[in-house]
PDB file of C-alpha atoms in Angstrom:
ATOM      1  CA  MET A   8      62.136 195.953  79.159  1.00 81.00           C
ATOM      2  CA  ASN A   9      62.779 192.938  76.987  1.00 92.00           C
ATOM      3  CA  LEU A  10      66.148 191.218  77.394  1.00 96.00           C
ATOM      4  CA  LYS A  11      65.305 188.012  75.537  1.00 95.00           C
ATOM      5  CA  GLU A  12      68.329 186.360  73.905  1.00 95.00           C
ATOM      6  CA  LYS A  13      70.631 188.514  76.061  1.00 97.00           C
ATOM      7  CA  PHE A  14      73.313 187.055  78.303  1.00 98.00           C
ATOM      8  CA  ALA A  15      74.284 188.723  81.566  1.00 98.00           C
ATOM      9  CA  VAL A  16      76.961 188.278  84.228  1.00 98.00           C
ATOM     10  CA  VAL A  17      76.384 189.429  87.822  1.00 98.00           C
ATOM     11  CA  THR A  18      79.141 189.274  90.418  1.00 98.00           C
ATOM     12  CA  GLY A  19      78.075 188.849  94.022  1.00 96.00           C
ATOM     13  CA  GLY A  20      74.824 187.664  92.513  1.00 95.00           C
ATOM     14  CA  SER A  21      73.643 185.135  95.076  1.00 92.00           C
ATOM     15  CA  ARG A  22      72.128 187.499  97.648  1.00 93.00           C
ATOM     16  CA  GLY A  23      71.067 191.058  98.382  1.00 94.00           C
ATOM     17  CA  ILE A  24      71.266 193.601  95.574  1.00 97.00           C
ATOM     18  CA  GLY A  25      73.088 191.206  93.249  1.00 97.00           C
ATOM     19  CA  LYS A  26      70.369 188.574  93.599  1.00 97.00           C
ATOM     20  CA  ALA A  27      67.650 191.147  92.926  1.00 97.00           C
ATOM     21  CA  ILE A  28      69.477 192.228  89.761  1.00 98.00           C
ATOM     22  CA  ALA A  29      69.972 188.645  88.578  1.00 98.00           C
ATOM     23  CA  LEU A  30      66.296 187.806  89.125  1.00 98.00           C
ATOM     24  CA  ALA A  31      65.174 190.988  87.356  1.00 98.00           C
ATOM     25  CA  PHE A  32      67.293 190.023  84.350  1.00 98.00           C
ATOM     26  CA  SER A  33      65.884 186.490  84.259  1.00 98.00           C
ATOM     27  CA  ARG A  34      62.299 187.740  84.478  1.00 97.00           C
ATOM     28  CA  SER A  35      63.033 189.991  81.503  1.00 97.00           C
ATOM     29  CA  GLY A  36      64.230 187.002  79.483  1.00 97.00           C
ATOM     30  CA  ALA A  37      68.021 187.152  79.893  1.00 98.00           C
ATOM     31  CA  SER A  38      70.166 184.152  80.730  1.00 98.00           C
ATOM     32  CA  VAL A  39      72.364 184.860  83.746  1.00 98.00           C
ATOM     33  CA  ALA A  40      75.798 183.778  84.980  1.00 98.00           C
ATOM     34  CA  LEU A  41      76.430 184.311  88.675  1.00 97.00           C
ATOM     35  CA  CYS A  42      79.525 184.181  90.778  1.00 97.00           C
ATOM     36  CA  GLY A  43      79.999 184.481  94.519  1.00 95.00           C
ATOM     37  CA  THR A  44      81.733 182.836  97.452  1.00 94.00           C
ATOM     38  CA  ASN A  45      78.854 180.922  99.062  1.00 94.00           C
ATOM     39  CA  GLU A  46      78.012 177.776  97.120  1.00 95.00           C
ATOM     40  CA  ALA A  47      74.744 177.167  98.971  1.00 96.00           C
ATOM     41  CA  THR A  48      73.257 180.604  98.207  1.00 96.00           C
ATOM     42  CA  LEU A  49      74.542 180.402  94.625  1.00 97.00           C
ATOM     43  CA  LYS A  50      72.609 177.157  94.116  1.00 96.00           C
ATOM     44  CA  GLU A  51      69.456 178.631  95.663  1.00 96.00           C
ATOM     45  CA  THR A  52      69.557 181.729  93.463  1.00 97.00           C
ATOM     46  CA  ALA A  53      70.359 179.666  90.365  1.00 97.00           C
ATOM     47  CA  ALA A  54      67.278 177.533  91.021  1.00 97.00           C
ATOM     48  CA  GLU A  55      65.104 180.666  91.227  1.00 97.00           C
ATOM     49  CA  ILE A  56      66.550 181.986  87.962  1.00 97.00           C
ATOM     50  CA  GLU A  57      65.924 178.705  86.141  1.00 96.00           C
ATOM     51  CA  LYS A  58      62.238 178.880  87.141  1.00 96.00           C
ATOM     52  CA  ALA A  59      61.998 181.822  84.732  1.00 95.00           C
ATOM     53  CA  GLY A  60      62.880 179.423  81.902  1.00 96.00           C
ATOM     54  CA  VAL A  61      66.264 180.940  81.086  1.00 97.00           C
ATOM     55  CA  GLY A  62      69.812 179.590  81.173  1.00 96.00           C
ATOM     56  CA  CYS A  63      71.921 179.945  84.292  1.00 97.00           C
ATOM     57  CA  LEU A  64      75.507 179.288  85.336  1.00 98.00           C
ATOM     58  CA  ALA A  65      76.520 179.713  88.988  1.00 98.00           C
ATOM     59  CA  LEU A  66      80.143 179.287  90.046  1.00 98.00           C
ATOM     60  CA  LYS A  67      82.166 179.943  93.174  1.00 97.00           C
ATOM     61  CA  VAL A  68      84.780 182.544  92.247  1.00 97.00           C
ATOM     62  CA  ASP A  69      87.216 184.747  94.144  1.00 97.00           C
ATOM     63  CA  VAL A  70      86.730 187.867  92.028  1.00 97.00           C
ATOM     64  CA  SER A  71      89.932 189.444  93.353  1.00 97.00           C
ATOM     65  CA  LYS A  72      92.050 186.721  91.688  1.00 98.00           C
ATOM     66  CA  GLY A  73      92.859 187.226  88.012  1.00 97.00           C
ATOM     67  CA  GLY A  74      93.233 183.507  87.318  1.00 98.00           C
ATOM     68  CA  GLU A  75      89.822 182.671  88.751  1.00 98.00           C
ATOM     69  CA  VAL A  76      88.133 185.531  86.912  1.00 98.00           C
ATOM     70  CA  GLU A  77      89.712 184.446  83.616  1.00 98.00           C
ATOM     71  CA  ALA A  78      88.566 180.847  84.175  1.00 98.00           C
ATOM     72  CA  PHE A  79      85.057 182.104  84.989  1.00 98.00           C
ATOM     73  CA  SER A  80      84.944 184.189  81.804  1.00 98.00           C
ATOM     74  CA  LYS A  81      85.944 181.153  79.730  1.00 98.00           C
ATOM     75  CA  ALA A  82      83.254 179.025  81.397  1.00 98.00           C
ATOM     76  CA  VAL A  83      80.590 181.678  80.728  1.00 98.00           C
ATOM     77  CA  LEU A  84      81.546 182.054  77.068  1.00 97.00           C
ATOM     78  CA  GLU A  85      81.685 178.288  76.617  1.00 97.00           C
ATOM     79  CA  LYS A  86      78.109 177.981  77.929  1.00 97.00           C
ATOM     80  CA  PHE A  87      76.516 181.114  76.458  1.00 97.00           C
ATOM     81  CA  GLY A  88      78.721 181.875  73.445  1.00 96.00           C
ATOM     82  CA  LYS A  89      78.600 185.635  74.083  1.00 96.00           C
ATOM     83  CA  ILE A  90      78.103 188.226  76.802  1.00 97.00           C
ATOM     84  CA  ASP A  91      75.879 191.293  76.487  1.00 98.00           C
ATOM     85  CA  ILE A  92      75.720 192.652  80.034  1.00 98.00           C
ATOM     86  CA  LEU A  93      78.222 192.765  82.892  1.00 98.00           C
ATOM     87  CA  VAL A  94      77.233 193.927  86.380  1.00 98.00           C
ATOM     88  CA  ASN A  95      80.115 194.421  88.806  1.00 98.00           C
ATOM     89  CA  ASN A  96      78.296 194.143  92.119  1.00 98.00           C
ATOM     90  CA  ALA A  97      80.620 192.108  94.384  1.00 96.00           C
ATOM     91  CA  GLY A  98      81.501 194.012  97.519  1.00 94.00           C
ATOM     92  CA  ILE A  99      82.396 193.722 101.196  1.00 94.00           C
ATOM     93  CA  THR A 100      82.859 196.066 104.144  1.00 92.00           C
ATOM     94  CA  ARG A 101      85.528 196.075 106.846  1.00 95.00           C
ATOM     95  CA  ASP A 102      84.595 199.263 108.662  1.00 94.00           C
ATOM     96  CA  ASN A 103      86.998 200.993 111.020  1.00 96.00           C
ATOM     97  CA  LEU A 104      88.280 204.462 111.763  1.00 97.00           C
ATOM     98  CA  LEU A 105      91.220 205.338 109.521  1.00 97.00           C
ATOM     99  CA  LEU A 106      93.747 205.502 112.402  1.00 98.00           C
ATOM    100  CA  ARG A 107      92.674 202.054 113.591  1.00 98.00           C
ATOM    101  CA  MET A 108      92.347 200.451 110.166  1.00 97.00           C
ATOM    102  CA  GLY A 109      94.798 197.665 109.444  1.00 98.00           C
ATOM    103  CA  GLU A 110      96.460 197.107 106.090  1.00 98.00           C
ATOM    104  CA  ASP A 111      94.584 193.827 105.756  1.00 97.00           C
ATOM    105  CA  GLU A 112      91.247 195.630 106.161  1.00 98.00           C
ATOM    106  CA  TRP A 113      92.259 198.124 103.491  1.00 98.00           C
ATOM    107  CA  ASP A 114      93.680 195.564 101.057  1.00 98.00           C
ATOM    108  CA  GLU A 115      90.795 193.096 101.311  1.00 98.00           C
ATOM    109  CA  VAL A 116      88.116 195.718 100.607  1.00 98.00           C
ATOM    110  CA  LEU A 117      90.019 197.336  97.712  1.00 98.00           C
ATOM    111  CA  ALA A 118      90.710 193.915  96.165  1.00 98.00           C
ATOM    112  CA  THR A 119      87.140 192.621  96.425  1.00 97.00           C
ATOM    113  CA  ASN A 120      85.338 195.836  95.524  1.00 98.00           C
ATOM    114  CA  LEU A 121      87.590 197.634  93.048  1.00 98.00           C
ATOM    115  CA  LYS A 122      90.182 195.223  91.686  1.00 98.00           C
ATOM    116  CA  SER A 123      87.428 192.738  90.888  1.00 98.00           C
ATOM    117  CA  ALA A 124      85.619 195.301  88.718  1.00 98.00           C
ATOM    118  CA  PHE A 125      88.851 195.922  86.805  1.00 98.00           C
ATOM    119  CA  LEU A 126      89.459 192.196  86.294  1.00 98.00           C
ATOM    120  CA  MET A 127      85.896 191.359  85.286  1.00 98.00           C
ATOM    121  CA  THR A 128      85.782 194.265  82.838  1.00 98.00           C
ATOM    122  CA  LYS A 129      89.154 193.321  81.362  1.00 98.00           C
ATOM    123  CA  PHE A 130      88.089 189.758  80.566  1.00 98.00           C
ATOM    124  CA  PHE A 131      84.436 190.285  79.625  1.00 98.00           C
ATOM    125  CA  VAL A 132      84.835 193.419  77.504  1.00 98.00           C
ATOM    126  CA  LYS A 133      86.786 191.468  74.862  1.00 97.00           C
ATOM    127  CA  PRO A 134      83.788 189.498  73.528  1.00 97.00           C
ATOM    128  CA  MET A 135      81.744 192.700  73.729  1.00 98.00           C
ATOM    129  CA  MET A 136      84.317 194.413  71.520  1.00 98.00           C
ATOM    130  CA  ARG A 137      84.079 191.615  68.966  1.00 97.00           C
ATOM    131  CA  ALA A 138      80.300 191.924  68.955  1.00 97.00           C
ATOM    132  CA  ARG A 139      80.574 195.741  68.863  1.00 98.00           C
ATOM    133  CA  GLN A 140      77.968 196.116  71.605  1.00 98.00           C
ATOM    134  CA  GLY A 141      77.658 195.717  75.354  1.00 98.00           C
ATOM    135  CA  ARG A 142      76.492 197.117  78.668  1.00 98.00           C
ATOM    136  CA  ILE A 143      78.679 197.388  81.764  1.00 98.00           C
ATOM    137  CA  ILE A 144      77.087 198.522  85.019  1.00 98.00           C
ATOM    138  CA  ASN A 145      79.148 199.062  88.159  1.00 98.00           C
ATOM    139  CA  ILE A 146      77.452 199.084  91.562  1.00 98.00           C
ATOM    140  CA  THR A 147      79.192 201.800  93.541  1.00 98.00           C
ATOM    141  CA  SER A 148      77.754 203.569  96.621  1.00 97.00           C
ATOM    142  CA  VAL A 149      76.808 206.980  97.950  1.00 97.00           C
ATOM    143  CA  SER A 150      79.810 206.451 100.274  1.00 96.00           C
ATOM    144  CA  GLY A 151      81.980 206.756  97.173  1.00 97.00           C
ATOM    145  CA  VAL A 152      80.217 209.989  96.238  1.00 97.00           C
ATOM    146  CA  LYS A 153      80.230 211.822  99.577  1.00 96.00           C
ATOM    147  CA  GLY A 154      82.571 209.794 101.817  1.00 95.00           C
ATOM    148  CA  ASN A 155      81.632 208.255 105.154  1.00 93.00           C
ATOM    149  CA  ALA A 156      83.415 208.266 108.511  1.00 94.00           C
ATOM    150  CA  GLY A 157      84.662 204.812 109.444  1.00 95.00           C
ATOM    151  CA  GLN A 158      84.699 203.646 105.830  1.00 96.00           C
ATOM    152  CA  ALA A 159      87.937 204.964 104.354  1.00 97.00           C
ATOM    153  CA  ASN A 160      88.559 201.644 102.595  1.00 98.00           C
ATOM    154  CA  TYR A 161      84.986 201.145 101.375  1.00 97.00           C
ATOM    155  CA  ALA A 162      84.511 204.763 100.255  1.00 97.00           C
ATOM    156  CA  ALA A 163      87.858 204.728  98.445  1.00 98.00           C
ATOM    157  CA  SER A 164      86.949 201.488  96.631  1.00 98.00           C
ATOM    158  CA  LYS A 165      83.561 202.837  95.588  1.00 98.00           C
ATOM    159  CA  ALA A 166      84.988 206.210  94.504  1.00 98.00           C
ATOM    160  CA  GLY A 167      87.542 204.241  92.498  1.00 98.00           C
ATOM    161  CA  MET A 168      84.706 202.408  90.762  1.00 98.00           C
ATOM    162  CA  ILE A 169      83.326 205.768  89.634  1.00 98.00           C
ATOM    163  CA  GLY A 170      86.673 206.664  88.060  1.00 98.00           C
ATOM    164  CA  LEU A 171      86.853 203.217  86.475  1.00 98.00           C
ATOM    165  CA  THR A 172      83.321 203.656  85.112  1.00 98.00           C
ATOM    166  CA  LYS A 173      84.091 206.967  83.425  1.00 98.00           C
ATOM    167  CA  THR A 174      87.366 205.715  81.941  1.00 98.00           C
ATOM    168  CA  THR A 175      85.771 202.490  80.682  1.00 98.00           C
ATOM    169  CA  ALA A 176      82.985 204.534  79.093  1.00 98.00           C
ATOM    170  CA  ARG A 177      85.523 206.674  77.225  1.00 98.00           C
ATOM    171  CA  GLU A 178      87.734 203.793  76.100  1.00 98.00           C
ATOM    172  CA  PHE A 179      84.983 201.594  74.668  1.00 98.00           C
ATOM    173  CA  ALA A 180      82.368 204.055  73.406  1.00 98.00           C
ATOM    174  CA  SER A 181      83.637 203.642  69.844  1.00 98.00           C
ATOM    175  CA  ARG A 182      82.691 199.942  70.050  1.00 98.00           C
ATOM    176  CA  ASN A 183      79.132 200.770  71.146  1.00 98.00           C
ATOM    177  CA  ILE A 184      79.839 199.596  74.691  1.00 98.00           C
ATOM    178  CA  THR A 185      78.348 201.731  77.445  1.00 98.00           C
ATOM    179  CA  CYS A 186      79.486 201.822  81.065  1.00 98.00           C
ATOM    180  CA  ASN A 187      77.515 203.414  83.878  1.00 98.00           C
ATOM    181  CA  ALA A 188      77.451 203.263  87.661  1.00 98.00           C
ATOM    182  CA  VAL A 189      74.589 202.978  90.110  1.00 98.00           C
ATOM    183  CA  ALA A 190      75.177 204.361  93.616  1.00 98.00           C
ATOM    184  CA  PRO A 191      72.762 202.865  96.159  1.00 97.00           C
ATOM    185  CA  GLY A 192      72.034 204.652  99.403  1.00 95.00           C
ATOM    186  CA  PHE A 193      70.741 202.710 102.405  1.00 93.00           C
ATOM    187  CA  ILE A 194      69.009 199.630 101.036  1.00 94.00           C
ATOM    188  CA  GLN A 195      67.247 196.935 103.051  1.00 90.00           C
ATOM    189  CA  THR A 196      69.648 193.982 102.928  1.00 85.00           C
ATOM    190  CA  ASP A 197      71.166 191.548 105.434  1.00 76.00           C
ATOM    191  CA  MET A 198      73.865 194.155 106.014  1.00 70.00           C
ATOM    192  CA  THR A 199      71.459 196.929 107.010  1.00 72.00           C
ATOM    193  CA  GLN A 200      69.260 194.558 109.041  1.00 71.00           C
ATOM    194  CA  SER A 201      72.261 193.895 111.280  1.00 70.00           C
ATOM    195  CA  LEU A 202      72.325 197.590 112.235  1.00 73.00           C
ATOM    196  CA  GLY A 203      69.280 197.196 114.450  1.00 76.00           C
ATOM    197  CA  GLU A 204      65.911 198.970 114.338  1.00 82.00           C
ATOM    198  CA  LYS A 205      67.020 202.090 116.259  1.00 85.00           C
ATOM    199  CA  VAL A 206      69.976 202.766 113.955  1.00 85.00           C
ATOM    200  CA  GLN A 207      67.799 202.160 110.884  1.00 85.00           C
ATOM    201  CA  GLN A 208      65.316 204.739 112.160  1.00 89.00           C
ATOM    202  CA  GLU A 209      68.132 207.249 112.690  1.00 90.00           C
ATOM    203  CA  VAL A 210      69.376 206.595 109.171  1.00 88.00           C
ATOM    204  CA  ALA A 211      65.882 206.962 107.693  1.00 92.00           C
ATOM    205  CA  ALA A 212      65.568 210.351 109.391  1.00 93.00           C
ATOM    206  CA  GLN A 213      68.543 211.582 107.305  1.00 92.00           C
ATOM    207  CA  ILE A 214      66.914 210.536 104.013  1.00 96.00           C
ATOM    208  CA  PRO A 215      64.640 213.146 102.378  1.00 97.00           C
ATOM    209  CA  LEU A 216      62.139 210.457 101.305  1.00 97.00           C
ATOM    210  CA  GLY A 217      62.163 209.174 104.888  1.00 96.00           C
ATOM    211  CA  TYR A 218      62.725 205.454 104.391  1.00 94.00           C
ATOM    212  CA  LEU A 219      65.292 202.872 103.320  1.00 94.00           C
ATOM    213  CA  GLY A 220      65.164 201.588  99.767  1.00 96.00           C
ATOM    214  CA  GLU A 221      64.611 198.026  98.624  1.00 96.00           C
ATOM    215  CA  THR A 222      66.835 195.853  96.464  1.00 97.00           C
ATOM    216  CA  SER A 223      64.235 196.061  93.692  1.00 97.00           C
ATOM    217  CA  ASP A 224      64.785 199.845  93.541  1.00 98.00           C
ATOM    218  CA  ILE A 225      68.373 199.191  92.466  1.00 98.00           C
ATOM    219  CA  ALA A 226      67.509 196.267  90.203  1.00 98.00           C
ATOM    220  CA  GLN A 227      65.025 198.308  88.168  1.00 98.00           C
ATOM    221  CA  VAL A 228      67.588 201.033  87.444  1.00 98.00           C
ATOM    222  CA  VAL A 229      70.171 198.431  86.439  1.00 98.00           C
ATOM    223  CA  LEU A 230      67.581 196.754  84.232  1.00 98.00           C
ATOM    224  CA  PHE A 231      66.975 200.054  82.448  1.00 98.00           C
ATOM    225  CA  LEU A 232      70.704 200.714  81.957  1.00 98.00           C
ATOM    226  CA  ALA A 233      71.074 197.232  80.468  1.00 98.00           C
ATOM    227  CA  SER A 234      68.217 197.789  78.028  1.00 97.00           C
ATOM    228  CA  ASP A 235      68.065 199.408  74.599  1.00 96.00           C
ATOM    229  CA  GLY A 236      66.323 202.351  76.232  1.00 96.00           C
ATOM    230  CA  ALA A 237      69.641 203.426  77.742  1.00 98.00           C
ATOM    231  CA  ARG A 238      71.674 203.170  74.527  1.00 97.00           C
ATOM    232  CA  TYR A 239      72.659 206.873  74.646  1.00 98.00           C
ATOM    233  CA  ILE A 240      73.689 206.951  78.322  1.00 98.00           C
ATOM    234  CA  THR A 241      77.309 206.290  79.252  1.00 98.00           C
ATOM    235  CA  GLY A 242      79.828 207.392  81.869  1.00 98.00           C
ATOM    236  CA  GLN A 243      77.099 208.402  84.323  1.00 98.00           C
ATOM    237  CA  VAL A 244      76.607 207.827  88.046  1.00 98.00           C
ATOM    238  CA  ILE A 245      72.986 207.424  89.099  1.00 98.00           C
ATOM    239  CA  CYS A 246      72.302 207.756  92.827  1.00 98.00           C
ATOM    240  CA  VAL A 247      69.388 205.651  94.033  1.00 98.00           C
ATOM    241  CA  ASP A 248      69.332 206.927  97.581  1.00 97.00           C
ATOM    242  CA  GLY A 249      66.039 208.618  98.418  1.00 97.00           C
ATOM    243  CA  GLY A 250      67.751 211.987  98.071  1.00 97.00           C
ATOM    244  CA  MET A 251      70.673 211.482 100.480  1.00 94.00           C
ATOM    245  CA  VAL A 252      73.229 213.257  98.295  1.00 94.00           C
ATOM    246  CA  ILE A 253      71.074 216.070  96.922  1.00 92.00           C
TER     247      ILE A 253
END
């Protein structure tokens, strides 16, 4: 899938799934703008992207703050001149049972996971509208599809992203802008590694394919949705979960 002369933005792009997506874009020829909260990992990922011979911009951004997102969008457009692809990947967890969950745990997760997708879409869809083309891909979760005990905040934020995806797809289809969501299942990241081997084995036993996915499994689907091959797909949620939500 050739993305030469394309310009992409990936939030939460310095590690895990976001990093895999950013690197997949760069290897396909796209220049990439990253944002995250850890300056050290942003620099490391940016260096890897530049090895592919494409442009890169990596900035520390609080994606839940409208002012910072607007400033980031201006910096991206100043460097690249346009934006073709937006991937809303930034996300956090603050797991707790609903009765024990504090307002701060709820608010922080909804702001980082869902509000950020709204803000990023709001600012980056404008240049897409002027160009009359664009791809928006939201990284949701199977937790947003089926729910998950102990994750009321996370599941609500990810289910909200699905609603945002479908509405965005409807509002901007006339401008040739597509919007789709990818719902990962259990993927091997720093987050899942912290669960421990025993828990990972228990999780794998619940997956029809019998094993946890890799970040590249998500990146390849995102790469397809960002390509011309997916020009007639919009408003869809694609579960990449080894069959968890069959």
